[in-house]
Amino acid sequence: MASGSTIDALGQFELHPIFGSFGEALCLSQAPLYMVISVAVVLAFLYLGMKPKAVVPGRLQAAAEVSYEFVHGLAVDTIGEKGTAFFPFVFALFFFILAGNYIGLLPFSYTFTSHIAVTFALAITVFILCILTSLRFQGIAFLKHFMPEGAPVALCPILIPIEILSYISRPISLSIRLFANMVAGHVLLEVFASFTIMLAGLGVVGDVLAVTPLVLNIALTALELLVGLLQAYVFAILTCIYLREAVDH
Amino acid sequence: MRLTPRFLLSAAAPLAALPGRAVAEGMPQLHFKDPLLQGQVVWGAIIFIVFYLLLSRSALPKVADVIKAREVRVRNDLDVARRARKDADQAQKELCEAREKAMEEARATIQGIRDTAKEKIRVQAEETAARLEAEIKKAEAQIALSRSNALGSINEIASSTATVLTERLVGTADQQAIAAAVEHAHAARS
């Protein structure tokens, strides 16, 4: 919020305890609340959508089925036949992030995907799952992939650390990409919204000028809708790509 | 517009440094010692696990069931339709064949009737011709007979007529002379 002539663009990411002392004791902030809301919205969408079980689906059922088939196609096409096993995980990831991004765009709400701790936790989950899947399907032989096939043995001391580094950097890039996009979008929205309020305080001329950041904010909201979907998609597809490498190399 | 982390940090740093009442100190996301921040990770993990379990055990299988049931139904309906079409094609083929056969039979029957009628007509015509021929011959014979009869009685009629006339004229008539005169005249004419 704008306070006088300053703009506090980062205050929106602060965590506040909810449910009084009880919530404080359980370390409950608005973040888990919005996670629950997001999860509830997605589950309600699926349960209510699929309630009619109609052969010719209505709008909500069609939307639920399209979501299912979209993520199912994403998982199976990318990972392969074994993708079916990972499909619920990919679905959960995609919709957890998507709902978090979109609900965070509502006024007075909070975006839990704008916290590096949350996105990193998701990314590290994917990372650990990939390692476990690699060990399950390829055994210890999966370590061979850190030495590219056909490369000269002399290059081993350079290539292997590079490969390991690139492998380890996956969860970092995965989490920072989502976190940074969300933070940047919300900072921009906050900054332009603050401009509008500050300019509106300058009288008639300010009122006229205040329209510009307002219009920009509308455009930014549209952009954020795109970014929110895109980031959820990117997170999901990268997870699928990493899993494909894990199951079948 | 590309929203890179570098852009974000360059934009956020001066903003965060601005003096003010409610301005956050640095990025709240990086206050890793904040128990609320740690708490949201733990809660997030619990919520995500519950979400995953609900999705994988209940919500997604429901969607899959509906989609599968539809696929099965559509496939069955298609099979039924395909079978019905096959049956219809077969029936149409049989119908065509039957019609073809019936037409062939009808054509043969018509030809038969026509031939029979022709034959009958021919026979009838022949019979009629023969009968007419016979009647003509009979008539001709009768005519010839009548003629000869007529010619035979001419002399008699002429003689009696001449006798009557002569009797009127002269009072008497010589039958033999009259008959000879009539014979003579008849012979002169023919």
Tab-separated table of C-alpha atoms in Angstrom:
chain	number	residue	atom	x	y	z
A	1	MET	CA	0.000	0.000	0.000
A	2	ALA	CA	1.060	3.537	-0.591
A	3	SER	CA	1.781	5.440	2.541
A	4	GLY	CA	2.437	9.070	1.823
A	5	SER	CA	5.134	9.362	-0.759
A	6	THR	CA	6.586	5.897	-0.348
A	7	ILE	CA	5.662	2.685	-2.009
A	8	ASP	CA	5.769	-0.531	-0.056
A	9	ALA	CA	5.790	-3.062	-2.853
A	10	LEU	CA	7.069	-5.915	-0.725
A	11	GLY	CA	4.734	-5.618	2.237
A	12	GLN	CA	2.189	-7.724	0.399
A	13	PHE	CA	4.470	-10.733	0.726
A	14	GLU	CA	4.653	-10.534	4.519
A	15	LEU	CA	3.140	-13.347	6.501
A	16	HIS	CA	0.702	-12.568	9.279
A	17	PRO	CA	-0.556	-14.947	11.901
A	18	ILE	CA	-4.205	-15.881	11.590
A	19	PHE	CA	-6.702	-17.322	14.084
A	20	GLY	CA	-5.134	-15.391	16.989
A	21	SER	CA	-2.864	-17.074	19.496
A	22	PHE	CA	-4.030	-20.518	18.452
A	23	GLY	CA	-2.886	-19.883	14.893
A	24	GLU	CA	0.327	-18.342	16.106
A	25	ALA	CA	1.119	-21.416	18.156
A	26	LEU	CA	0.608	-23.577	15.077
A	27	CYS	CA	2.578	-21.130	12.890
A	28	LEU	CA	-0.532	-20.545	10.791
A	29	SER	CA	-0.300	-17.593	8.438
A	30	GLN	CA	-2.476	-16.511	5.530
A	31	ALA	CA	-0.334	-18.710	3.235
A	32	PRO	CA	-1.739	-22.074	4.422
A	33	LEU	CA	-5.199	-20.505	4.391
A	34	TYR	CA	-4.854	-19.603	0.724
A	35	MET	CA	-3.374	-23.010	-0.014
A	36	VAL	CA	-6.461	-24.595	1.521
A	37	ILE	CA	-8.698	-22.239	-0.463
A	38	SER	CA	-6.859	-23.081	-3.717
A	39	VAL	CA	-7.035	-26.800	-3.073
A	40	ALA	CA	-10.708	-26.528	-2.128
A	41	VAL	CA	-11.491	-24.581	-5.297
A	42	VAL	CA	-9.774	-27.181	-7.494
A	43	LEU	CA	-11.430	-30.094	-5.708
A	44	ALA	CA	-14.833	-28.391	-5.806
A	45	PHE	CA	-14.324	-27.759	-9.520
A	46	LEU	CA	-13.653	-31.451	-10.088
A	47	TYR	CA	-16.301	-32.853	-7.733
A	48	LEU	CA	-19.079	-30.484	-8.752
A	49	GLY	CA	-18.103	-30.695	-12.405
A	50	MET	CA	-18.180	-34.482	-12.447
A	51	LYS	CA	-21.321	-34.787	-10.324
A	52	PRO	CA	-23.747	-35.123	-13.289
A	53	LYS	CA	-21.629	-37.908	-14.856
A	54	ALA	CA	-23.361	-36.991	-18.086
A	55	VAL	CA	-22.524	-38.644	-21.377
A	56	VAL	CA	-22.996	-35.284	-23.042
A	57	PRO	CA	-21.269	-33.002	-20.547
A	58	GLY	CA	-22.421	-29.567	-19.447
A	59	ARG	CA	-20.065	-26.609	-19.259
A	60	LEU	CA	-18.541	-27.333	-15.863
A	61	GLN	CA	-18.182	-31.050	-16.564
A	62	ALA	CA	-16.631	-30.310	-19.944
A	63	ALA	CA	-14.182	-27.925	-18.245
A	64	ALA	CA	-13.275	-30.564	-15.647
A	65	GLU	CA	-12.783	-33.175	-18.362
A	66	VAL	CA	-10.708	-30.817	-20.496
A	67	SER	CA	-8.473	-30.103	-17.482
A	68	TYR	CA	-8.100	-33.809	-16.855
A	69	GLU	CA	-7.331	-34.626	-20.459
A	70	PHE	CA	-4.972	-31.679	-20.857
A	71	VAL	CA	-2.767	-32.711	-17.918
A	72	HIS	CA	-3.159	-36.398	-18.764
A	73	GLY	CA	-1.973	-35.711	-22.308
A	74	LEU	CA	0.878	-33.615	-20.945
A	75	ALA	CA	2.015	-36.389	-18.580
A	76	VAL	CA	1.570	-39.359	-20.919
A	77	ASP	CA	2.875	-37.658	-24.069
A	78	THR	CA	5.976	-36.370	-22.315
A	79	ILE	CA	6.816	-39.158	-19.881
A	80	GLY	CA	5.556	-42.023	-22.032
A	81	GLU	CA	3.512	-45.043	-20.992
A	82	LYS	CA	4.809	-44.908	-17.446
A	83	GLY	CA	3.470	-41.358	-17.223
A	84	THR	CA	0.096	-42.610	-16.076
A	85	ALA	CA	1.577	-43.363	-12.663
A	86	PHE	CA	2.850	-39.803	-12.311
A	87	PHE	CA	-0.250	-38.168	-13.719
A	88	PRO	CA	-1.959	-37.419	-10.349
A	89	PHE	CA	1.247	-35.820	-9.098
A	90	VAL	CA	1.612	-33.657	-12.207
A	91	PHE	CA	-2.082	-32.755	-11.988
A	92	ALA	CA	-1.715	-31.811	-8.322
A	93	LEU	CA	1.370	-29.698	-9.069
A	94	PHE	CA	-0.159	-27.930	-12.050
A	95	PHE	CA	-3.431	-27.072	-10.358
A	96	PHE	CA	-1.888	-26.224	-6.981
A	97	ILE	CA	0.349	-23.666	-8.690
A	98	LEU	CA	-2.316	-22.452	-11.131
A	99	ALA	CA	-4.938	-21.947	-8.431
A	100	GLY	CA	-2.343	-20.257	-6.194
A	101	ASN	CA	-1.312	-17.893	-9.001
A	102	TYR	CA	-4.866	-17.027	-10.006
A	103	ILE	CA	-6.379	-16.683	-6.541
A	104	GLY	CA	-3.426	-14.474	-5.671
A	105	LEU	CA	-4.512	-12.076	-8.419
A	106	LEU	CA	-7.767	-11.298	-6.647
A	107	PRO	CA	-7.700	-8.022	-4.714
A	108	PHE	CA	-6.850	-8.330	-0.996
A	109	SER	CA	-5.708	-11.917	-1.452
A	110	TYR	CA	-2.274	-13.459	-1.086
A	111	THR	CA	-0.104	-15.385	-3.529
A	112	PHE	CA	1.634	-18.296	-1.833
A	113	THR	CA	3.627	-19.055	-5.001
A	114	SER	CA	5.437	-15.749	-4.459
A	115	HIS	CA	7.412	-17.336	-1.633
A	116	ILE	CA	10.681	-18.991	-2.576
A	117	ALA	CA	10.264	-21.366	0.372
A	118	VAL	CA	7.044	-22.735	-1.102
A	119	THR	CA	8.257	-22.958	-4.700
A	120	PHE	CA	11.539	-24.494	-3.581
A	121	ALA	CA	9.685	-27.051	-1.487
A	122	LEU	CA	7.675	-28.005	-4.571
A	123	ALA	CA	10.802	-28.087	-6.735
A	124	ILE	CA	12.761	-30.187	-4.247
A	125	THR	CA	9.827	-32.603	-4.103
A	126	VAL	CA	10.080	-32.982	-7.869
A	127	PHE	CA	13.860	-33.348	-7.613
A	128	ILE	CA	13.680	-36.066	-4.956
A	129	LEU	CA	10.915	-37.841	-6.855
A	130	CYS	CA	13.097	-37.806	-9.975
A	131	ILE	CA	16.076	-39.281	-8.124
A	132	LEU	CA	13.906	-41.987	-6.540
A	133	THR	CA	12.304	-42.775	-9.890
A	134	SER	CA	15.734	-42.968	-11.567
A	135	LEU	CA	16.947	-45.392	-8.901
A	136	ARG	CA	13.755	-47.430	-9.195
A	137	PHE	CA	13.873	-47.753	-12.993
A	138	GLN	CA	17.584	-47.633	-13.747
A	139	GLY	CA	19.237	-48.510	-10.468
A	140	ILE	CA	22.641	-47.122	-9.725
A	141	ALA	CA	23.292	-47.065	-13.480
A	142	PHE	CA	21.548	-43.736	-13.669
A	143	LEU	CA	24.755	-42.170	-12.400
A	144	LYS	CA	26.249	-42.988	-15.807
A	145	HIS	CA	24.267	-40.115	-17.256
A	146	PHE	CA	26.591	-37.688	-15.561
A	147	MET	CA	29.176	-38.814	-18.105
A	148	PRO	CA	27.837	-38.040	-21.575
A	149	GLU	CA	28.159	-41.003	-23.901
A	150	GLY	CA	30.926	-40.832	-26.478
A	151	ALA	CA	32.748	-38.014	-24.744
A	152	PRO	CA	36.551	-38.392	-24.462
A	153	VAL	CA	37.637	-39.861	-21.143
A	154	ALA	CA	40.147	-37.078	-20.728
A	155	LEU	CA	37.308	-34.604	-20.340
A	156	CYS	CA	35.784	-36.505	-17.415
A	157	PRO	CA	37.138	-34.237	-14.681
A	158	ILE	CA	35.426	-31.281	-16.360
A	159	LEU	CA	32.290	-32.887	-17.752
A	160	ILE	CA	31.140	-34.802	-14.690
A	161	PRO	CA	31.150	-31.808	-12.310
A	162	ILE	CA	29.346	-29.736	-14.975
A	163	GLU	CA	26.699	-32.409	-15.434
A	164	ILE	CA	26.234	-32.792	-11.690
A	165	LEU	CA	26.003	-29.040	-11.286
A	166	SER	CA	23.415	-28.743	-14.037
A	167	TYR	CA	21.430	-31.580	-12.470
A	168	ILE	CA	21.517	-29.989	-9.033
A	169	SER	CA	20.585	-26.590	-10.422
A	170	ARG	CA	17.284	-27.959	-11.700
A	171	PRO	CA	15.272	-27.461	-8.502
A	172	ILE	CA	16.856	-24.050	-8.077
A	173	SER	CA	15.918	-22.829	-11.547
A	174	LEU	CA	12.505	-24.462	-11.250
A	175	SER	CA	11.706	-22.710	-7.977
A	176	ILE	CA	13.256	-19.329	-8.770
A	177	ARG	CA	11.477	-19.122	-12.127
A	178	LEU	CA	8.051	-19.389	-10.543
A	179	PHE	CA	8.881	-17.314	-7.483
A	180	ALA	CA	10.492	-14.493	-9.458
A	181	ASN	CA	7.693	-14.280	-11.984
A	182	MET	CA	5.062	-14.078	-9.300
A	183	VAL	CA	6.950	-11.554	-7.196
A	184	ALA	CA	7.787	-9.364	-10.174
A	185	GLY	CA	4.195	-9.314	-11.371
A	186	HIS	CA	2.797	-8.441	-7.974
A	187	VAL	CA	5.453	-5.801	-7.327
A	188	LEU	CA	4.588	-4.145	-10.630
A	189	LEU	CA	0.881	-4.260	-9.875
A	190	GLU	CA	1.521	-2.729	-6.464
A	191	VAL	CA	3.816	-0.029	-7.850
A	192	PHE	CA	1.372	1.048	-10.539
A	193	ALA	CA	-1.558	0.924	-8.138
A	194	SER	CA	0.415	3.129	-5.752
A	195	PHE	CA	1.173	5.560	-8.606
A	196	THR	CA	-2.534	5.868	-9.243
A	197	ILE	CA	-3.237	6.701	-5.611
A	198	MET	CA	-0.326	9.126	-5.363
A	199	LEU	CA	-1.241	10.931	-8.583
A	200	ALA	CA	-4.877	11.114	-7.574
A	201	GLY	CA	-3.763	13.105	-4.556
A	202	LEU	CA	-2.360	15.895	-6.768
A	203	GLY	CA	-5.678	17.454	-7.758
A	204	VAL	CA	-7.355	17.662	-11.155
A	205	VAL	CA	-4.190	17.172	-13.204
A	206	GLY	CA	-3.276	14.220	-11.053
A	207	ASP	CA	-6.699	12.688	-11.537
A	208	VAL	CA	-6.182	12.777	-15.280
A	209	LEU	CA	-2.627	11.466	-15.067
A	210	ALA	CA	-3.689	8.729	-12.646
A	211	VAL	CA	-5.563	7.053	-15.480
A	212	THR	CA	-2.307	5.988	-17.135
A	213	PRO	CA	-1.049	3.656	-14.362
A	214	LEU	CA	-4.600	2.392	-13.923
A	215	VAL	CA	-4.773	1.400	-17.595
A	216	LEU	CA	-1.303	-0.109	-17.301
A	217	ASN	CA	-2.474	-2.120	-14.311
A	218	ILE	CA	-5.386	-3.516	-16.284
A	219	ALA	CA	-2.967	-4.587	-19.006
A	220	LEU	CA	-0.642	-5.998	-16.349
A	221	THR	CA	-3.481	-8.013	-14.863
A	222	ALA	CA	-4.092	-9.559	-18.266
A	223	LEU	CA	-0.369	-10.280	-18.538
A	224	GLU	CA	-0.377	-11.807	-15.072
A	225	LEU	CA	-3.240	-14.096	-16.071
A	226	LEU	CA	-1.054	-15.328	-18.897
A	227	VAL	CA	2.062	-15.560	-16.718
A	228	GLY	CA	0.159	-17.436	-14.003
A	229	LEU	CA	-0.977	-20.091	-16.448
A	230	LEU	CA	2.337	-20.211	-18.243
A	231	GLN	CA	4.364	-20.676	-15.069
A	232	ALA	CA	2.112	-23.472	-13.851
A	233	TYR	CA	2.460	-25.093	-17.273
A	234	VAL	CA	6.233	-24.633	-17.337
A	235	PHE	CA	6.562	-26.137	-13.856
A	236	ALA	CA	4.413	-29.102	-14.859
A	237	ILE	CA	6.086	-29.741	-18.226
A	238	LEU	CA	9.588	-29.476	-16.785
A	239	THR	CA	8.556	-31.948	-14.094
A	240	CYS	CA	7.346	-34.271	-16.856
A	241	ILE	CA	10.584	-33.866	-18.815
A	242	TYR	CA	12.698	-34.617	-15.727
A	243	LEU	CA	10.516	-37.635	-14.972
A	244	ARG	CA	10.881	-38.927	-18.522
A	245	GLU	CA	14.625	-38.815	-18.146
A	246	ALA	CA	14.216	-40.684	-14.887
A	247	VAL	CA	12.018	-43.494	-16.191
A	248	ASP	CA	13.505	-44.038	-19.595
A	249	HIS	CA	16.884	-42.913	-20.757
B	1	MET	CA	8.016	-7.637	-21.177
B	2	ARG	CA	10.304	-10.174	-19.606
B	3	LEU	CA	10.153	-10.434	-15.851
B	4	THR	CA	13.562	-11.746	-14.919
B	5	PRO	CA	14.855	-12.149	-11.377
B	6	ARG	CA	17.502	-9.546	-12.095
B	7	PHE	CA	14.849	-7.055	-13.108
B	8	LEU	CA	12.883	-7.917	-10.015
B	9	LEU	CA	15.794	-7.387	-7.669
B	10	SER	CA	16.843	-4.130	-9.299
B	11	ALA	CA	13.274	-2.901	-9.003
B	12	ALA	CA	12.713	-4.171	-5.517
B	13	ALA	CA	15.948	-3.066	-3.890
B	14	PRO	CA	15.401	0.712	-3.985
B	15	LEU	CA	11.760	0.254	-3.099
B	16	ALA	CA	12.610	-1.780	-0.085
B	17	ALA	CA	15.182	0.758	0.966
B	18	LEU	CA	12.688	3.617	0.954
B	19	PRO	CA	12.050	5.029	4.393
B	20	GLY	CA	8.514	4.598	5.620
B	21	ARG	CA	6.205	3.207	8.199
B	22	ALA	CA	4.981	-0.100	6.810
B	23	VAL	CA	7.842	-0.763	4.442
B	24	ALA	CA	9.098	-4.309	4.706
B	25	GLU	CA	12.749	-4.793	5.515
B	26	GLY	CA	14.087	-6.479	2.445
B	27	MET	CA	12.112	-9.290	0.935
B	28	PRO	CA	9.854	-10.987	3.453
B	29	GLN	CA	10.322	-14.184	1.446
B	30	LEU	CA	13.947	-14.314	2.523
B	31	HIS	CA	13.285	-14.122	6.271
B	32	PHE	CA	13.884	-17.797	6.643
B	33	LYS	CA	14.000	-17.636	10.441
B	34	ASP	CA	10.406	-16.417	10.570
B	35	PRO	CA	8.395	-19.243	12.173
B	36	LEU	CA	5.435	-18.333	9.947
B	37	LEU	CA	7.601	-18.857	6.858
B	38	GLN	CA	8.782	-22.205	8.147
B	39	GLY	CA	5.230	-23.005	9.160
B	40	GLN	CA	3.871	-22.331	5.688
B	41	VAL	CA	6.296	-24.880	4.235
B	42	VAL	CA	5.188	-27.537	6.721
B	43	TRP	CA	1.524	-26.680	6.272
B	44	GLY	CA	2.034	-26.476	2.526
B	45	ALA	CA	3.531	-29.973	2.539
B	46	ILE	CA	0.583	-31.336	4.540
B	47	ILE	CA	-1.969	-29.577	2.335
B	48	PHE	CA	-0.222	-30.716	-0.838
B	49	ILE	CA	-0.080	-34.328	0.352
B	50	VAL	CA	-3.775	-34.258	1.265
B	51	PHE	CA	-4.521	-32.633	-2.116
B	52	TYR	CA	-2.488	-35.286	-3.918
B	53	LEU	CA	-4.178	-38.132	-2.034
B	54	LEU	CA	-7.665	-36.771	-2.651
B	55	LEU	CA	-6.876	-36.276	-6.330
B	56	SER	CA	-5.249	-39.656	-6.898
B	57	ARG	CA	-7.694	-41.705	-4.814
B	58	SER	CA	-10.978	-39.992	-5.458
B	59	ALA	CA	-11.297	-36.984	-7.758
B	60	LEU	CA	-9.257	-38.071	-10.764
B	61	PRO	CA	-10.531	-41.683	-10.879
B	62	LYS	CA	-14.052	-40.214	-10.949
B	63	VAL	CA	-13.214	-38.153	-14.020
B	64	ALA	CA	-11.453	-41.131	-15.578
B	65	ASP	CA	-14.493	-43.348	-14.955
B	66	VAL	CA	-16.849	-40.911	-16.652
B	67	ILE	CA	-14.540	-40.500	-19.647
B	68	LYS	CA	-14.021	-44.250	-19.920
B	69	ALA	CA	-17.744	-44.981	-19.581
B	70	ARG	CA	-18.394	-42.509	-22.382
B	71	GLU	CA	-15.729	-44.080	-24.577
B	72	VAL	CA	-17.200	-47.537	-24.013
B	73	ARG	CA	-20.696	-46.300	-24.706
B	74	VAL	CA	-19.689	-44.468	-27.850
B	75	ARG	CA	-17.767	-47.516	-29.046
B	76	ASN	CA	-20.750	-49.785	-28.380
B	77	ASP	CA	-23.139	-47.397	-30.058
B	78	LEU	CA	-20.812	-47.195	-33.020
B	79	ASP	CA	-20.668	-50.986	-33.177
B	80	VAL	CA	-24.450	-51.197	-33.093
B	81	ALA	CA	-24.729	-48.546	-35.762
B	82	ARG	CA	-22.113	-50.267	-37.900
B	83	ARG	CA	-23.916	-53.589	-37.539
B	84	ALA	CA	-27.239	-51.952	-38.388
B	85	ARG	CA	-25.730	-50.394	-41.466
B	86	LYS	CA	-24.298	-53.724	-42.513
B	87	ASP	CA	-27.707	-55.339	-42.053
B	88	ALA	CA	-29.375	-52.551	-43.974
B	89	ASP	CA	-26.842	-52.896	-46.782
B	90	GLN	CA	-27.453	-56.631	-46.876
B	91	ALA	CA	-31.219	-56.138	-46.916
B	92	GLN	CA	-30.939	-53.579	-49.681
B	93	LYS	CA	-28.777	-55.932	-51.677
B	94	GLU	CA	-31.270	-58.748	-51.212
B	95	LEU	CA	-34.113	-56.446	-52.163
B	96	CYS	CA	-32.292	-55.383	-55.315
B	97	GLU	CA	-31.604	-58.984	-56.202
B	98	ALA	CA	-35.242	-59.950	-55.572
B	99	ARG	CA	-36.464	-57.068	-57.691
B	100	GLU	CA	-34.060	-57.987	-60.429
B	101	LYS	CA	-35.297	-61.579	-60.295
B	102	ALA	CA	-38.945	-60.536	-60.244
B	103	MET	CA	-38.362	-58.267	-63.221
B	104	GLU	CA	-36.699	-61.085	-65.073
B	105	GLU	CA	-39.611	-63.381	-64.311
B	106	ALA	CA	-42.140	-60.748	-65.290
B	107	ARG	CA	-40.312	-60.165	-68.546
B	108	ALA	CA	-40.341	-63.907	-69.257
B	109	THR	CA	-44.021	-64.157	-68.385
B	110	ILE	CA	-44.878	-61.217	-70.620
B	111	GLN	CA	-42.867	-62.733	-73.434
B	112	GLY	CA	-44.665	-66.057	-72.899
B	113	ILE	CA	-48.067	-64.409	-72.927
B	114	ARG	CA	-47.164	-62.456	-76.003
B	115	ASP	CA	-45.936	-65.579	-77.802
B	116	THR	CA	-49.039	-67.521	-76.810
B	117	ALA	CA	-51.285	-64.700	-77.962
B	118	LYS	CA	-49.420	-64.441	-81.247
B	119	GLU	CA	-49.728	-68.154	-81.789
B	120	LYS	CA	-53.398	-68.106	-80.913
B	121	ILE	CA	-54.021	-65.208	-83.258
B	122	ARG	CA	-52.141	-66.956	-86.002
B	123	VAL	CA	-54.117	-70.153	-85.503
B	124	GLN	CA	-57.360	-68.210	-85.357
B	125	ALA	CA	-56.480	-66.308	-88.493
B	126	GLU	CA	-55.648	-69.498	-90.264
B	127	GLU	CA	-58.882	-71.103	-89.113
B	128	THR	CA	-60.873	-68.073	-90.189
B	129	ALA	CA	-59.155	-68.036	-93.536
B	130	ALA	CA	-59.898	-71.718	-94.051
B	131	ARG	CA	-63.513	-71.282	-92.983
B	132	LEU	CA	-63.964	-68.314	-95.263
B	133	GLU	CA	-62.381	-70.229	-98.074
B	134	ALA	CA	-64.795	-73.061	-97.509
B	135	GLU	CA	-67.758	-70.704	-97.314
B	136	ILE	CA	-66.668	-68.956	-100.474
B	137	LYS	CA	-66.400	-72.241	-102.212
B	138	LYS	CA	-69.797	-73.277	-100.882
B	139	ALA	CA	-71.345	-69.993	-101.948
B	140	GLU	CA	-69.791	-70.249	-105.372
B	141	ALA	CA	-71.213	-73.751	-105.745
B	142	GLN	CA	-74.614	-72.535	-104.664
B	143	ILE	CA	-74.422	-69.634	-107.066
B	144	ALA	CA	-73.473	-71.984	-109.853
B	145	LEU	CA	-76.342	-74.261	-108.904
B	146	SER	CA	-78.810	-71.391	-108.714
B	147	ARG	CA	-77.586	-70.142	-111.991
B	148	SER	CA	-77.941	-73.430	-113.682
B	149	ASN	CA	-81.343	-73.849	-112.071
B	150	ALA	CA	-82.355	-70.400	-113.181
B	151	LEU	CA	-81.063	-71.000	-116.618
B	152	GLY	CA	-82.930	-74.346	-116.691
B	153	SER	CA	-86.293	-72.797	-115.869
B	154	ILE	CA	-85.937	-69.825	-118.258
B	155	ASN	CA	-87.321	-71.777	-121.159
B	156	GLU	CA	-90.252	-72.966	-119.094
B	157	ILE	CA	-91.071	-69.451	-117.838
B	158	ALA	CA	-90.631	-67.996	-121.336
B	159	SER	CA	-92.850	-70.723	-122.826
B	160	SER	CA	-95.596	-70.205	-120.250
B	161	THR	CA	-95.369	-66.422	-120.644
B	162	ALA	CA	-95.460	-66.755	-124.449
B	163	THR	CA	-98.407	-69.180	-124.167
B	164	VAL	CA	-100.358	-66.756	-121.976
B	165	LEU	CA	-99.567	-63.846	-124.329
B	166	THR	CA	-100.423	-65.816	-127.401
B	167	GLU	CA	-103.657	-66.995	-125.856
B	168	ARG	CA	-104.607	-63.378	-125.089
B	169	LEU	CA	-103.723	-62.270	-128.564
B	170	VAL	CA	-105.072	-65.081	-130.679
B	171	GLY	CA	-107.181	-67.097	-128.322
B	172	THR	CA	-105.249	-70.317	-128.792
B	173	ALA	CA	-101.673	-71.379	-128.386
B	174	ASP	CA	-99.641	-74.150	-129.881
B	175	GLN	CA	-97.604	-75.380	-126.958
B	176	GLN	CA	-95.054	-77.235	-129.063
B	177	ALA	CA	-94.510	-74.382	-131.553
B	178	ILE	CA	-94.034	-71.934	-128.703
B	179	ALA	CA	-91.628	-74.247	-126.946
B	180	ALA	CA	-89.656	-74.670	-130.155
B	181	ALA	CA	-89.598	-70.910	-130.794
B	182	VAL	CA	-88.401	-70.228	-127.193
B	183	GLU	CA	-85.751	-72.924	-127.550
B	184	HIS	CA	-84.632	-71.387	-130.754
B	185	ALA	CA	-84.503	-67.840	-129.322
B	186	HIS	CA	-82.612	-69.057	-126.208
B	187	ALA	CA	-80.127	-70.848	-128.300
B	188	ALA	CA	-79.667	-67.730	-130.465
B	189	ARG	CA	-78.960	-65.595	-127.405
B	190	SER	CA	-76.560	-67.827	-125.582
